[in-house]
mmCIF file of C-alpha atoms in Angstrom:
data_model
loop_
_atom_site.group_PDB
_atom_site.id
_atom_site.type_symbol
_atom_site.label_atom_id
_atom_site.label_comp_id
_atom_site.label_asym_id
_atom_site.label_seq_id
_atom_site.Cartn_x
_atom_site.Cartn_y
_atom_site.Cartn_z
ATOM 1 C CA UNK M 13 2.783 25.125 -9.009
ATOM 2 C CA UNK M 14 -0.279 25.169 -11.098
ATOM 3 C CA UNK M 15 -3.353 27.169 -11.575
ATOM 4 C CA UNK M 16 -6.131 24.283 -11.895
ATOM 5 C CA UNK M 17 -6.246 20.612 -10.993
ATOM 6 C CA UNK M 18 -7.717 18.137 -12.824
ATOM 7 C CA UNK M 19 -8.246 14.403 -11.853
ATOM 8 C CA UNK M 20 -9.339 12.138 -14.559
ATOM 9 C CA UNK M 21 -8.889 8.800 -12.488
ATOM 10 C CA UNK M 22 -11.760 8.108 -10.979
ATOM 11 C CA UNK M 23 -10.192 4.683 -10.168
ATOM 12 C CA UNK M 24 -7.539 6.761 -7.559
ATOM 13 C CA UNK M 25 -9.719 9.539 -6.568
ATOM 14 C CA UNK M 26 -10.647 7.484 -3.341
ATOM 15 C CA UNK M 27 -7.085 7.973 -1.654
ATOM 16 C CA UNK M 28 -5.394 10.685 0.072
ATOM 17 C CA UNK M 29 -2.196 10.910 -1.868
ATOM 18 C CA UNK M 30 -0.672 14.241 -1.935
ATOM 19 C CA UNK M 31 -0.822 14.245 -5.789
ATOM 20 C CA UNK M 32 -4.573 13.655 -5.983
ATOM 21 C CA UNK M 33 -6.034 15.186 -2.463
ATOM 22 C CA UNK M 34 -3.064 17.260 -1.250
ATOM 23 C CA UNK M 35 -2.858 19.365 -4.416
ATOM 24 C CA UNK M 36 -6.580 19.114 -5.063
ATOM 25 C CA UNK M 37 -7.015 21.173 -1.887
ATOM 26 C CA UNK M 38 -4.859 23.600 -2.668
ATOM 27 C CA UNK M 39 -6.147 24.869 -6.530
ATOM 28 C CA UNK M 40 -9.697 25.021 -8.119
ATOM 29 C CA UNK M 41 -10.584 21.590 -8.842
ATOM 30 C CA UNK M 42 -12.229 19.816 -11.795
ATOM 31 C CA UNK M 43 -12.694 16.519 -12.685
ATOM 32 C CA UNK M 44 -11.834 14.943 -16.436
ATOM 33 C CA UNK M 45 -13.888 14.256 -18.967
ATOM 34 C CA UNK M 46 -13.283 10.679 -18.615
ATOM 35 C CA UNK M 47 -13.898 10.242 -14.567
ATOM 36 C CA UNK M 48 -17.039 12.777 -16.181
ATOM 37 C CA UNK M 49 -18.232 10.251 -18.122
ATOM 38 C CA UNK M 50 -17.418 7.651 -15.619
ATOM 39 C CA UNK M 51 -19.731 9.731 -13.221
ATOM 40 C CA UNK M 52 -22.461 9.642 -14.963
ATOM 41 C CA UNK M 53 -22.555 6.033 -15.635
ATOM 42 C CA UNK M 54 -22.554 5.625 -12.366
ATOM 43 C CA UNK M 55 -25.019 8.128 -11.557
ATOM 44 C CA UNK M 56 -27.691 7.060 -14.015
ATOM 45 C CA UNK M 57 -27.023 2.823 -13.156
ATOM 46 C CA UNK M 58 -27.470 3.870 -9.152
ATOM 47 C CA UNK M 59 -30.833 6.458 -10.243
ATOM 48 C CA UNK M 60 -32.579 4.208 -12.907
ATOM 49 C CA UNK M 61 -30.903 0.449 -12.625
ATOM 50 C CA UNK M 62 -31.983 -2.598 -15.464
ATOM 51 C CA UNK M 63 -33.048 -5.561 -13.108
ATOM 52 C CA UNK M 64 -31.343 -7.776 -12.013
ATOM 53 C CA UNK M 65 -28.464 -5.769 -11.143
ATOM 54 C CA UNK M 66 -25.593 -7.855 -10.051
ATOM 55 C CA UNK M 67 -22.133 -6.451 -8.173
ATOM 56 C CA UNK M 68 -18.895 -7.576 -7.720
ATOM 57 C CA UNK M 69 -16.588 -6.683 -5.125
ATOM 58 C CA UNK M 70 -13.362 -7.968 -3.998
ATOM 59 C CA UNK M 71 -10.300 -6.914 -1.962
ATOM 60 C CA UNK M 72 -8.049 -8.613 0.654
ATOM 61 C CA UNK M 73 -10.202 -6.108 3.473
ATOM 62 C CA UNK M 74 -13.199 -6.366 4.361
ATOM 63 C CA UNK M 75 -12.718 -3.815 7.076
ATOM 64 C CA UNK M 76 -12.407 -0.926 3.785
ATOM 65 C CA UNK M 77 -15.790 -1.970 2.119
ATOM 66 C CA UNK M 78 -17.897 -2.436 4.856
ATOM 67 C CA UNK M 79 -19.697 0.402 4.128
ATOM 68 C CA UNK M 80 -20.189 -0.006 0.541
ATOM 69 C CA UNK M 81 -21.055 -4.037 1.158
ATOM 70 C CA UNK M 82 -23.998 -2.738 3.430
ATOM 71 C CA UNK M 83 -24.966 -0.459 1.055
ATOM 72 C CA UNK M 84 -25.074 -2.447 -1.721
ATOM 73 C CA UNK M 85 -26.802 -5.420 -0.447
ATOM 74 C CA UNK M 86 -29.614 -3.272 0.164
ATOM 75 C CA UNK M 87 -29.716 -2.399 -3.980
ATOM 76 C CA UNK M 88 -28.530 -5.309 -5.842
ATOM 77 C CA UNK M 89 -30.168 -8.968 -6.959
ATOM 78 C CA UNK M 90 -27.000 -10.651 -6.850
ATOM 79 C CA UNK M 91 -23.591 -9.776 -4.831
ATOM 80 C CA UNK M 92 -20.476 -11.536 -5.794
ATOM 81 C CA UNK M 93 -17.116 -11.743 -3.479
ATOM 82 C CA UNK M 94 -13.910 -11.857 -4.745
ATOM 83 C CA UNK M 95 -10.215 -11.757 -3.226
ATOM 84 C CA UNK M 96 -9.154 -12.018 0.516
ATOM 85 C CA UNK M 97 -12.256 -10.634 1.173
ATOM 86 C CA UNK M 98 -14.442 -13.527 0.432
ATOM 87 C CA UNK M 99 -12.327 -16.577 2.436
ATOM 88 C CA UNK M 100 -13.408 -13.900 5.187
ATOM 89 C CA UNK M 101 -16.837 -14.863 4.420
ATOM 90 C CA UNK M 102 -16.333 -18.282 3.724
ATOM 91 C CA UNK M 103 -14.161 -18.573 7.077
ATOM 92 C CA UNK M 104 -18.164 -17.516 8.626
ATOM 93 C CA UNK M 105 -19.559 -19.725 7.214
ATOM 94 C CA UNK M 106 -17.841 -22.593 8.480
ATOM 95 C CA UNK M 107 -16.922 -23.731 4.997
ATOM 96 C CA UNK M 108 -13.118 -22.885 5.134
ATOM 97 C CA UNK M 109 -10.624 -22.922 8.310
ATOM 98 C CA UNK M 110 -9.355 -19.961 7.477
ATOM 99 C CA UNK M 111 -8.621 -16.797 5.187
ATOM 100 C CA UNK M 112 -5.269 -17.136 2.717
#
């Protein structure tokens, strides 16, 4: 099959597929340089963040970012909702009857 695996999408490294996880299991795994360089992006905004620090999150579930939504309120100055995600929201809040 192969003799390494390496993933340089950090955008898909979040799902199960059986060409990302599946095979990733299966060889030695490294990531790319470019989901490398994505890492430590991340890694130094989440360590030593510039105030304010705003985020912006969107999706048609909220049930799938729950976790990260709880998280993050906890570490950002500003939160914004996008997608199917936020009529959820506005649906709570009384100022919609309900989500698209």
């Amino acid at each position: 099959m192969a003799d390494v695996y390496v993933n340089d999408a950090f955008s898909c490294a979040h799902r199960a597929h059986a060409s990302t996880y599946a095979v990733a299991q299966q060889l030695p795994s490294f990531s790319g340089p470019v989901m490398a360089a994505e890492l430590d992006a991340l890694s130094a905004a989440l360590e030593k963040p510039q105030r304010p620090v705003a985020a912006v999150v969107g999706g048609a579930k909220v049930s799938t970012k729950l976790a990260v939504l709880e998280n993050l309120i906890e570490k950002v100055d500003i939160l914004f909702l996008g997608g199917g995600m936020a009529n959820t929201f506005l649906v709570a809040k009384g100022e919609i009857w309900a989500p698209l």
